[in-house]
Coordinates of C-alpha atoms in Angstrom, one line a residue:
Chain A
M1 CA 95.3 104.7 77.6
G2 CA 97.0 101.5 78.3
K3 CA 95.2 99.1 80.0
P4 CA 97.6 97.1 82.7
G5 CA 96.3 93.4 83.2
W6 CA 95.8 93.4 86.6
E7 CA 92.7 95.6 85.3
G8 CA 90.2 92.5 85.6
D9 CA 90.8 91.7 89.1
Y10 CA 90.3 95.4 90.0
V11 CA 86.9 95.9 88.1
D12 CA 86.1 92.6 89.8
F13 CA 86.4 94.1 93.1
F14 CA 84.9 97.4 92.1
V15 CA 81.7 95.5 91.3
A16 CA 81.9 93.1 94.1
R17 CA 82.5 96.2 96.7
A18 CA 81.3 99.5 95.5
A19 CA 77.7 99.3 96.8
G20 CA 78.3 98.1 99.9
L21 CA 81.1 100.8 100.8
R22 CA 78.8 103.5 99.7
R23 CA 76.4 101.9 102.0
T24 CA 79.1 102.4 105.0
A25 CA 80.0 105.7 103.3
Y26 CA 76.4 107.2 103.7
L27 CA 76.4 105.8 107.4
M28 CA 79.2 108.0 107.6
C29 CA 78.1 110.9 106.1
G30 CA 74.3 110.7 105.6
D31 CA 74.3 112.0 101.9
W32 CA 74.3 109.8 99.4
Q33 CA 75.4 111.6 96.3
L34 CA 78.4 112.3 98.8
A35 CA 78.4 108.6 99.6
E36 CA 79.2 108.1 96.3
D37 CA 81.7 111.0 95.6
L38 CA 83.9 109.3 98.8
V39 CA 83.5 106.0 96.6
Q40 CA 84.3 106.8 93.7
T41 CA 87.5 108.6 95.4
T42 CA 88.4 105.5 97.3
F43 CA 88.2 104.0 93.7
V44 CA 90.4 106.1 91.8
R45 CA 93.0 106.0 94.8
L46 CA 92.8 102.4 95.0
Y47 CA 93.3 101.9 91.4
Q48 CA 96.7 103.9 91.4
H49 CA 97.8 101.1 94.4
W50 CA 96.5 98.4 92.9
P51 CA 99.4 96.9 91.7
R52 CA 100.6 96.3 95.0
V53 CA 97.4 95.8 96.7
R54 CA 97.1 91.7 98.4
R55 CA 93.7 90.7 97.1
E56 CA 92.7 89.0 100.5
T57 CA 93.6 92.6 102.5
A58 CA 92.1 94.6 99.7
D59 CA 88.8 95.3 101.6
A60 CA 90.2 96.5 104.4
Y61 CA 92.2 98.5 102.3
A62 CA 89.5 100.0 100.8
R63 CA 87.4 100.5 104.3
R64 CA 90.8 102.3 105.3
I65 CA 90.6 105.0 102.3
L66 CA 87.6 105.3 102.8
T67 CA 87.4 106.4 106.3
N68 CA 90.5 108.5 106.3
L69 CA 88.7 110.1 103.3
F70 CA 85.7 111.2 105.1
L71 CA 87.6 111.9 108.6
S72 CA 89.8 114.4 106.9
R73 CA 87.3 115.8 104.1
R74 CA 85.3 116.2 107.3
K75 CA 88.0 118.1 109.2
K76 CA 88.3 120.5 105.8
S77 CA 85.0 121.4 104.8
S78 CA 82.8 123.7 106.6
R79 CA 80.0 123.6 104.2
E80 CA 79.8 120.0 105.2
Q81 CA 78.7 119.7 108.2
V82 CA 76.1 117.0 108.8
T83 CA 72.7 118.7 108.5
E84 CA 70.0 118.3 111.3
D85 CA 67.8 117.7 108.6
V86 CA 66.9 114.3 107.2
P87 CA 68.9 113.8 103.9
E88 CA 67.0 111.6 101.9
R89 CA 63.2 111.2 101.2
P90 CA 61.9 107.7 102.6
G91 CA 60.3 105.6 100.0
Q92 CA 56.5 105.9 99.4
H93 CA 55.6 102.8 100.7
D94 CA 57.1 103.5 104.0
T95 CA 54.1 104.0 106.9
D96 CA 54.3 107.1 109.0
H97 CA 55.8 104.7 112.1
E98 CA 58.6 103.9 109.7
V99 CA 59.2 107.4 108.0
G100 CA 59.2 108.9 111.8
D101 CA 61.6 106.1 113.0
R102 CA 64.1 106.9 110.3
I103 CA 64.2 111.0 110.6
D104 CA 64.5 110.2 114.3
L105 CA 67.6 107.7 113.6
A106 CA 68.8 110.3 111.1
Q107 CA 68.7 113.0 113.7
A108 CA 70.4 110.8 116.5
M109 CA 73.1 110.1 113.8
A110 CA 73.7 113.6 113.2
G111 CA 74.3 114.8 116.6
L112 CA 77.2 111.9 116.5
S113 CA 81.1 113.0 115.8
D114 CA 82.6 112.1 112.6
R115 CA 84.3 109.4 114.6
Q116 CA 81.8 108.0 116.6
R117 CA 79.7 108.1 113.3
A118 CA 82.4 106.1 111.5
I119 CA 82.5 103.7 114.1
V120 CA 78.6 103.2 114.1
A121 CA 79.2 102.0 110.4
L122 CA 81.9 100.2 110.7
R123 CA 81.1 98.1 114.2
F124 CA 77.7 97.9 113.0
V125 CA 77.1 97.6 109.3
D126 CA 80.6 96.3 108.5
D127 CA 80.6 93.8 111.2
L128 CA 84.1 94.7 112.5
S129 CA 85.4 93.6 115.7
V130 CA 86.8 96.7 117.9
A131 CA 90.2 95.3 117.0
E132 CA 89.2 95.7 113.6
V133 CA 88.1 98.7 113.8
A134 CA 90.9 99.9 116.3
E135 CA 93.5 99.1 113.7
L136 CA 91.6 100.5 110.8
L137 CA 91.7 104.2 112.7
G138 CA 95.0 104.1 114.8
I139 CA 93.6 104.1 117.8
A140 CA 93.3 102.1 121.2
E141 CA 90.4 99.4 121.5
G142 CA 89.6 101.4 125.0
T143 CA 88.9 104.6 122.4
V144 CA 86.6 102.3 120.3
K145 CA 84.6 101.0 122.8
S146 CA 83.8 104.3 125.0
H147 CA 83.4 105.8 121.3
S148 CA 81.2 102.9 120.9
A149 CA 79.3 103.1 123.8
R150 CA 78.4 107.1 123.3
A151 CA 77.1 106.4 120.3
L152 CA 75.0 103.4 121.6
Q153 CA 73.6 105.7 124.4
T154 CA 72.6 108.0 121.7
L155 CA 70.9 106.4 119.4
R156 CA 69.5 103.9 122.0
A157 CA 66.7 106.8 122.9
V158 CA 66.1 106.4 119.3
L159 CA 65.9 102.7 119.1
G160 CA 64.1 102.5 122.5
T161 CA 66.8 99.4 123.7
P162 CA 65.1 98.3 127.1
T163 CA 68.5 98.9 129.3
D164 CA 68.2 95.3 130.8
L165 CA 69.6 94.5 127.7
E166 CA 72.5 96.7 127.5
R167 CA 75.9 95.0 127.8
P168 CA 78.9 96.0 127.5
L169 CA 80.5 95.9 124.3
T170 CA 83.1 93.3 123.1
Chain B
M1 CA 66.9 91.2 120.9
T2 CA 70.0 92.3 121.8
E3 CA 71.4 95.6 121.4
D4 CA 74.2 94.5 119.2
R5 CA 71.3 93.1 116.6
A6 CA 68.9 96.0 117.6
V7 CA 71.5 99.1 116.2
R8 CA 72.0 96.8 113.2
E9 CA 68.7 96.4 111.9
A10 CA 67.8 99.8 112.9
L11 CA 70.8 100.8 110.4
G12 CA 69.7 98.3 108.0
S13 CA 66.5 100.0 107.3
Y14 CA 68.0 103.7 108.0
L15 CA 69.6 102.5 105.1
E16 CA 66.5 101.9 102.7
P17 CA 65.7 102.9 100.1
E18 CA 68.8 102.3 98.2
P19 CA 69.0 105.0 95.1
P20 CA 70.8 102.7 92.4
M21 CA 74.3 104.2 91.5
A22 CA 75.4 106.5 89.2
L23 CA 78.8 105.3 89.8
T24 CA 79.7 103.0 86.8
V25 CA 83.6 101.0 86.4
D26 CA 83.8 102.7 82.9
T27 CA 83.8 106.2 85.2
I28 CA 86.1 104.6 88.0
L29 CA 88.8 103.5 85.1
T30 CA 88.8 106.6 83.1
A31 CA 89.4 108.5 86.4
G32 CA 92.3 105.5 87.6
R33 CA 94.5 105.7 84.3
R34 CA 94.1 109.7 84.2
R35 CA 95.2 110.0 87.6
R36 CA 97.9 107.2 87.4
H37 CA 99.4 108.8 84.2
L38 CA 99.0 112.1 85.8
R39 CA 100.6 110.6 89.1
Q40 CA 103.6 109.2 87.1
T41 CA 104.3 112.5 84.9
A42 CA 104.5 114.3 88.0
V43 CA 106.7 111.7 89.5
A44 CA 108.6 111.7 86.7
A45 CA 108.7 115.3 86.3
M46 CA 110.1 116.7 90.0
G47 CA 111.2 113.1 91.2
G48 CA 108.0 111.8 93.1
V49 CA 108.0 114.6 96.2
T50 CA 104.3 116.2 96.2
A51 CA 106.0 119.2 98.4
A52 CA 108.9 119.9 95.6
A53 CA 106.1 119.9 93.2
V54 CA 104.2 122.3 94.5
A55 CA 107.6 124.4 95.8
F56 CA 109.3 124.1 91.9
G57 CA 105.5 125.1 90.4
I58 CA 104.9 122.3 88.2
Y59 CA 101.7 121.1 90.2
A60 CA 99.2 121.3 87.5
A61 CA 100.5 118.5 86.2
Q62 CA 99.2 116.6 89.4
P63 CA 96.0 118.1 90.4
P64 CA 94.0 117.8 93.9
A65 CA 94.2 113.3 93.0
E66 CA 90.6 113.1 94.2
A67 CA 88.3 115.7 93.6
P68 CA 85.0 114.2 93.0
V69 CA 83.8 114.1 89.8
A70 CA 80.0 113.9 88.4
A71 CA 79.1 110.4 88.2
A72 CA 78.7 109.7 84.4
P73 CA 75.6 107.1 84.3
S74 CA 76.6 105.0 81.3
A75 CA 79.1 103.0 79.4
S76 CA 81.9 104.7 77.4
A77 CA 80.4 104.7 73.9
P78 CA 81.4 107.4 71.5
G79 CA 79.7 110.6 72.5
T80 CA 78.6 109.9 75.7
Q81 CA 80.1 111.2 79.2
D82 CA 82.3 108.8 79.3
D83 CA 84.1 109.3 76.0
P84 CA 87.5 111.2 76.4
N85 CA 87.6 111.5 72.9
R86 CA 84.1 113.1 72.7
Q87 CA 86.1 116.8 71.8
V88 CA 88.5 115.3 69.4
H89 CA 87.6 117.8 66.9
N90 CA 87.8 120.2 69.3
P91 CA 90.4 123.6 68.0
V92 CA 92.5 123.3 70.9
A93 CA 92.8 119.1 70.1
A94 CA 93.1 119.7 66.4
L95 CA 96.3 121.5 67.6
I96 CA 97.3 119.6 69.6
Q97 CA 97.2 116.8 66.7
A98 CA 98.4 118.7 64.4
R99 CA 102.1 119.9 66.5
V100 CA 102.6 116.1 67.6
R101 CA 102.1 115.2 63.5
A102 CA 104.5 118.0 62.5
A103 CA 107.6 117.0 65.3
L104 CA 107.0 113.3 64.7
P105 CA 106.4 113.1 60.9
K106 CA 108.1 109.6 60.6
T107 CA 106.8 107.9 63.7
S108 CA 103.5 105.4 64.2
L109 CA 101.1 107.0 66.7
T110 CA 97.8 106.2 67.2
L111 CA 95.4 108.4 68.9
D112 CA 94.5 107.0 72.0
Q113 CA 92.8 109.6 74.2
I114 CA 92.4 113.3 74.0
Y115 CA 90.6 115.6 76.4
P116 CA 90.6 118.8 78.2
S117 CA 90.6 118.9 82.1
D118 CA 91.1 121.1 85.2
W119 CA 93.2 121.2 88.3
N120 CA 90.6 119.4 89.9
H121 CA 89.1 117.1 88.3
D122 CA 90.6 113.5 87.1
V123 CA 88.7 113.0 84.4
A124 CA 87.7 114.7 80.8
L125 CA 85.8 118.2 81.5
P126 CA 82.2 118.1 79.4
P127 CA 81.7 119.4 76.0
D128 CA 80.3 122.7 77.4
Q129 CA 82.9 123.0 79.4
A130 CA 85.9 122.9 77.2
A131 CA 86.8 126.4 77.1
N132 CA 87.5 126.5 81.3
A133 CA 89.8 123.7 80.6
T134 CA 93.2 124.4 82.3
D135 CA 95.3 121.4 80.9
W136 CA 94.8 119.2 77.8
Q137 CA 96.3 116.0 77.4
A138 CA 96.8 113.6 74.5
L139 CA 97.2 109.8 75.1
Y140 CA 99.1 107.9 71.7
T141 CA 99.8 104.1 71.3
A142 CA 103.2 103.7 69.5
G143 CA 103.1 99.6 68.5
S144 CA 102.3 97.8 71.1
N145 CA 99.8 98.7 73.6
K146 CA 102.6 99.7 76.3
H147 CA 104.7 102.0 74.2
E148 CA 102.5 105.0 74.8
F149 CA 103.5 109.0 74.3
W150 CA 101.7 111.6 76.3
V151 CA 101.3 114.9 76.1
G152 CA 99.9 117.1 78.3
V153 CA 99.7 121.5 77.9
F154 CA 99.1 123.4 80.8
V155 CA 98.5 126.9 82.3
S156 CA 99.6 125.9 85.5
P157 CA 98.6 127.6 88.6
P158 CA 100.2 131.2 89.6
S159 CA 103.5 129.5 91.0
Q160 CA 106.8 131.1 91.6
K161 CA 109.5 129.3 89.1
P162 CA 112.2 127.4 91.5
T163 CA 115.6 128.1 91.9
E164 CA 118.5 126.4 90.4
A165 CA 119.1 124.7 93.5
E166 CA 116.3 123.6 94.5
L167 CA 116.2 122.1 90.3
R168 CA 119.3 120.5 91.6
N169 CA 117.9 119.5 94.7
S170 CA 115.5 118.3 93.0
C171 CA 117.3 115.9 90.3
R172 CA 119.9 114.7 92.9
R173 CA 116.9 113.5 95.4
L174 CA 115.8 111.2 92.7
G175 CA 118.8 108.5 93.1
G176 CA 118.1 105.1 92.1
P177 CA 118.5 103.9 87.9
T178 CA 116.7 107.6 87.2
K179 CA 118.5 109.9 84.8
C180 CA 117.5 113.7 85.8
S181 CA 119.0 117.1 84.2
Y182 CA 117.6 120.9 83.7
V183 CA 118.5 123.6 81.3
I184 CA 117.4 127.3 82.5
N185 CA 116.8 129.2 79.1
P186 CA 117.8 133.3 78.9
D187 CA 114.0 133.9 78.6
G188 CA 113.3 132.2 82.2
S189 CA 111.9 129.0 80.8
I190 CA 112.9 125.9 82.5
L191 CA 113.5 122.6 80.4
L192 CA 113.7 119.5 82.9
R193 CA 114.3 116.2 80.9
Q194 CA 114.0 113.0 83.1
I195 CA 113.9 109.4 83.2
R196 CA 112.7 107.0 85.7
A197 CA 111.3 103.3 85.7
T198 CA 108.2 102.7 87.6
A199 CA 107.2 100.0 89.7
D200 CA 105.3 98.0 86.8
G201 CA 108.4 97.9 84.6
I202 CA 107.6 101.1 82.2
W203 CA 110.3 103.4 81.4
V204 CA 109.5 107.0 80.7
R205 CA 111.3 109.5 79.6
T206 CA 110.1 113.0 79.8
V207 CA 110.9 116.4 78.8
N208 CA 108.6 119.3 80.9
H209 CA 108.8 123.1 79.7
Q210 CA 108.2 125.4 82.2
R211 CA 107.4 128.6 80.6
P212 CA 106.8 132.1 81.3
G213 CA 103.5 133.1 82.1
D214 CA 102.5 130.1 84.3
R215 CA 102.5 128.1 81.3
E216 CA 103.7 124.4 81.0
V217 CA 104.4 121.4 78.6
T218 CA 105.5 117.6 79.3
V219 CA 105.5 115.1 76.9
Q220 CA 106.2 111.2 77.4
E221 CA 107.6 108.7 75.8
R222 CA 106.6 104.8 78.1
V223 CA 108.1 101.8 77.1
P224 CA 108.2 98.6 79.0
A225 CA 111.5 97.2 79.3
T226 CA 113.6 95.3 82.1
S227 CA 117.0 97.8 82.3
L228 CA 117.8 101.1 81.1
T229 CA 119.6 99.5 78.1
D230 CA 116.8 97.6 77.2
A231 CA 114.8 101.2 77.4
L232 CA 117.1 102.9 75.3
K233 CA 117.0 100.4 72.6
K234 CA 112.5 100.6 72.5
W235 CA 112.7 104.6 72.8
S236 CA 111.9 105.0 69.5
I237 CA 111.4 109.1 70.0
P238 CA 114.8 110.8 70.1
V239 CA 115.7 113.2 73.0
P240 CA 115.5 116.3 70.7
T241 CA 112.9 115.6 69.4
L242 CA 111.0 115.6 72.4
D243 CA 112.6 118.8 73.4
H244 CA 111.4 120.2 70.3
L245 CA 107.8 119.2 70.7
A246 CA 107.6 120.6 73.9
T247 CA 109.9 123.6 73.5
D248 CA 107.0 124.6 70.3
P249 CA 106.0 128.1 70.8
Q250 CA 102.3 126.5 68.8
L251 CA 101.8 124.1 71.0
K252 CA 99.7 126.0 74.0
I253 CA 96.0 126.5 74.9
P254 CA 93.5 129.1 75.3
E255 CA 93.5 131.0 79.0
P256 CA 90.5 129.1 80.7
K257 CA 87.4 131.3 80.2
V258 CA 86.5 131.0 83.6
Q259 CA 89.7 130.0 86.0
P260 CA 88.7 127.1 88.4
P261 CA 89.2 127.3 91.5
L262 CA 92.9 126.6 92.3
P263 CA 93.9 123.4 93.2
T264 CA 94.1 122.1 96.9
E265 CA 96.0 119.1 98.4
S266 CA 92.9 116.9 99.0

């Protein structure tokens, strides 16, 4: 097929961001293969619109596509519900304690709603602000904060974070 | 340690060990280019209204956009998973090339890609699944890099043919610097002709033949041009020739041995 002149820029973006987006997707869905599928779909969709995507907003656009794909996919696909099992095998170098922590965390993540997992991924892995997450998901900042608080409450039990260090989300 | 930091550190360890990514640039580019072509074809044929395309029963030309496909592990060396031409010698591929040659004996065309696919994939099917294809597509370059000729031969999902009123409304909805016409033949088949420009300055002339029995052929010539007048100078294949190829009764693909699940909107 013809190779548009903008493909080089698109490829640079893929090389720079695919791995990061896959990590975000993994945190949302808990499955590396599904995460890679979501990233592939994101980049195929991004390709369609790349000539009209400004480079400075490409990252936000890609993240928005990925998140929407994840949320809409979860609604439609009952066979892909979050499993209570740990989806990935821990590395051989892990100590028993580390493995136990990961299992707990995986189960805690599985207990979150789709939107809560997306918010956790965007807030704590992608380092987006509450306002940025609200904008990306098209919801109120207060809703992001309340979802974050509930998600952290679930995770807190696993992480064992001292309650005296709790503070309002900003 | 703040709670935010504790969460970040815990999630960081949750992401390890991170398996290597099988997804490659070549896989993405192949899927992206194909999807873009399919989308432009569907838009060209039916005015860019997906709902109309579905209602009119030609959405074989626009499979569910982002059905995930198996990621290919390597670059596009001939014969690898990424190489869409690895089935260039398949009898169906040979038939399509022969029919194109027969219709366009004097046109200088270079085969760029030819491959089978189905409703649910954006890329070529693996060789051992070619018999299950619901479409074959061939892309040729004609002279410059952006002057292209494309042929798609489809087995469409079962659907109702559009009524004349629906066809008329579809053409009317196009508006802008486009042209659209249709013919309903005595055998019930429909011949759609359309001209439109893409956002990136490519002018596309399309003929789409929807045949009885949920079969379909779409042929398309694409040229970079600044206006319809400019495009008319650059298009090298006359409309009657496009009509002839699109309606060629020999240009058809076998029924899929195993019909894939019907496409769904993603």
